[in-house]
């Protein structure tokens, strides 16, 4: 008989709400844990089945810790700024705030319907003015420290769409949507100096309990490389071209130079007769993305610009080319090319017929023709006084030499770029800055105004939050963003002088960079977070979320945290001590769930048909949390039948006696579930509870101890059913306030053990026996063991030594 999940689940959700069961409260003398989910973007599509996967995992951990006397903070909120609400506003005229509020309502209802033990009194919405105020407050701290600054940087500007596009949205110089021409144009942008934190962001990863792959990706993204800058004097022009190289040891093999097309000096040092050719090349390069330019496989293109530099060590003149495989934004925007030891340079030199000179030899001998670049370490050759040095030593000696002569220096470079932090969008946090304006009239009435962007003035803390104006028209179109059209908001007078507000907004990342911090003190109006609240809960003990956030969100949040650390707001150098990524849930046939494939499972339907408990337990039973796994409706039904069996067994008349076998199984199940939750192996804990349930099902009067422990173990997984059964077993709710069940370790000792089979003292095989197996049985098993057999052939067994629980040693001769 299936139990009535509608009635049971509604009843207990109401109970938890009314009793604020999961309010996070600190008690003196108790340990704390902060267990956090990556909060969702409340999209119009509602929750999908991927959301409850990670959320159930953290919910089980939270409920389990709570039952073990730990004070737990387990909050939820909404990452609510974002493009879809703005797009919807453009199409329908509905204010994004309205759409966002509706979507949040749907998400909140759906999550509550799953029975998560969140402290809902701490709910956060990143678009809430009370929250925006503190996001802007952090921006002001960044600004004060010189970490927020303006720069003209080339962006992909599409005049027809009136918007800036991401690199991924540009294909062959045209917009992916509509095929309109896109130009790289310098645009004034706000940037955050994340590069100033590159070293700390890389080195502090070491202390974190994070997936190794995620750490590796962050390290790669930061991309620290050690090397040197070297000056190559220009022939016939003032100054030098400075290059960044990780291989200063190859300097004697630098046979030409490459300057990036977008380097500031490219056209200036181009010979007059080559100017038009070079100009054309530069313009073509500007239409390509960095990704296209540096692809290893692609043909190298480039042109000679009619200039020469002197190789500072050989003192020979070498030609200067411009080629798009060298990026303006990395290193110094120019390289010394060493075709013998760099693959890209080798390809280019071969194509252009440039000399290839070996200066590092794998075997110390000279080779006249190279089939390919040799990029490994070796011995310096054709390098004058330095010949014979091994690569690492050569690097040090060359840099010392360059430094002594004042023509080069040690240098560390990062792939990490400063973070472009402004968006030409409406639905984001306004950047709390304004600029002086030169005008003869009232710019709000359209009087011409010159804005002095070189003198940004930050708002005072007391003026926050700076809220968005209402707009009639949310369409992009102005390179300064839709807010540029809100004249009454943009321009204002102070002490008789005119000023203009910044009209760029912050990117969606801003709100999610620090939300975890606000959860510990969500209603504080005086401070971003009080010292007491911080000490109560921070840092985060467990953070669970999708692997798609391995780089950006996690890096940006760590960056802000470190800035707040320097400001003195937070006391730990890192926010997220342990991180786990849940694996994606695929459709039934193993493909990604998507609307177009029609294979999307709607959690509302599942909850309606099988119940929230069944959905929760099923998602945990599907397989290891981190693994990618397909949805299987048959599996869901199986889990539901398991819960029905628990319901049947736990409502039978219980007996007060317990037989030995049942007792052992109960204690072992408690141990298994306890250990598995600690190790986040939720699927195997479910199997253990299934085995115990099957055993109890065969008993007409299941022992009370067995039923109670089973229900307690099940409670973090299927909390509604567990509350119901707990009450039927004669207890007062909530089961969440009851201590976690204990087990007797002596009853959990496995009685099947593996022991070694030795032949003349050497291990040749293993047998599995009961712990108290008599010698005769062990001996027979050992003699028949496949591993031992070959060593017994044609021999006589002279003696058998049996150490119970350890080994059987067969002495043969
Ligand atoms: C000479 C050389 C010889 C290099 C050699 C490599 C091997 P990472 O590790 O990525 O930092 N490089 C420097 N700036 C560049 C730019 N703006 N665009 C494209 N390539 C650039 O790599 C640093 C190396 O990448 C530098 O060391 C430089 O080439 C190249 F046998 O200098 B090397």
Coordinates of N, CA and C and ligand atoms in Angstrom, one line a residue, residues 225 244-247 250 325-327 330-331 333-336 338 341-342 344 415, ligand 1:
X225 N 53.8 32.5 -15.2 CA 55.1 32.0 -15.8 C 56.3 32.9 -15.4
X244 N 58.9 39.6 -23.5 CA 58.8 38.7 -22.4 C 59.1 37.4 -22.9
X245 N 60.0 36.7 -22.2 CA 60.4 35.3 -22.6 C 60.5 34.4 -21.4
X246 N 60.0 33.2 -21.5 CA 60.2 32.2 -20.5 C 61.5 31.4 -20.8
X247 N 62.2 31.7 -21.9 CA 63.4 31.0 -22.3 C 64.5 31.9 -22.6
X250 N 67.6 30.9 -24.5 CA 67.7 30.7 -26.0 C 68.0 32.0 -26.7
X325 N 49.9 35.9 -34.3 CA 50.0 34.9 -33.2 C 50.7 35.5 -32.0
X326 N 51.1 36.7 -32.1 CA 51.6 37.4 -30.9 C 50.5 38.4 -30.5
X327 N 50.1 38.3 -29.2 CA 49.0 39.1 -28.7 C 49.4 40.4 -28.1
X330 N 49.4 40.3 -24.0 CA 50.1 39.4 -23.1 C 51.6 39.8 -23.1
X331 N 52.2 39.6 -21.9 CA 53.6 40.0 -21.8 C 53.8 41.5 -22.2
X333 N 53.7 42.3 -25.5 CA 53.1 42.5 -26.9 C 54.2 42.3 -28.0
X334 N 55.4 41.8 -27.6 CA 56.4 41.6 -28.6 C 57.2 40.4 -28.2
X335 N 57.7 39.6 -29.1 CA 58.5 38.5 -28.7 C 59.9 38.4 -29.5
X336 N 60.8 37.8 -28.9 CA 62.0 37.4 -29.7 C 61.6 36.0 -30.2
X338 N 62.5 32.3 -31.5 CA 63.6 31.3 -31.5 C 63.0 30.1 -32.2
X341 N 63.5 26.4 -31.1 CA 63.0 25.9 -29.8 C 61.6 26.3 -29.5
X342 N 60.9 26.8 -30.4 CA 59.5 27.1 -30.2 C 58.7 26.7 -31.4
X344 N 55.7 27.5 -32.6 CA 55.0 28.5 -33.4 C 56.1 29.2 -34.3
X415 N 48.7 34.9 -17.1 CA 47.7 34.8 -18.1 C 46.5 35.6 -17.7
Ligands
LIG1 C1 61.3 33.2 -26.6 C2 61.1 31.7 -26.6 C3 62.0 30.7 -26.9 C4 59.9 31.4 -26.0 C5 61.6 29.4 -26.8 C6 59.4 30.1 -25.9 C7 60.3 29.1 -26.3 P1 53.9 31.5 -21.4 O1 54.4 30.2 -20.7 O2 52.6 31.3 -22.0 O3 54.0 32.7 -20.5 N1 55.2 35.0 -25.8 C8 55.4 36.1 -25.0 N2 54.6 37.1 -25.2 C9 53.7 36.7 -26.1 C10 52.6 37.3 -26.7 N3 52.2 38.5 -26.4 N4 51.9 36.6 -27.6 C11 52.3 35.3 -28.0 N5 53.3 34.7 -27.5 C12 54.1 35.4 -26.5 O4 54.8 31.7 -22.7 C13 55.7 32.7 -22.8 C14 56.4 32.5 -24.1 O5 55.3 32.8 -25.1 C15 57.5 33.5 -24.3 O6 58.7 32.8 -24.3 C16 57.3 33.9 -25.8 O7 58.1 33.0 -26.5 C17 55.8 33.8 -26.0 F1 62.4 28.4 -27.2 O8 60.3 33.7 -25.9 B1 59.2 32.7 -25.7

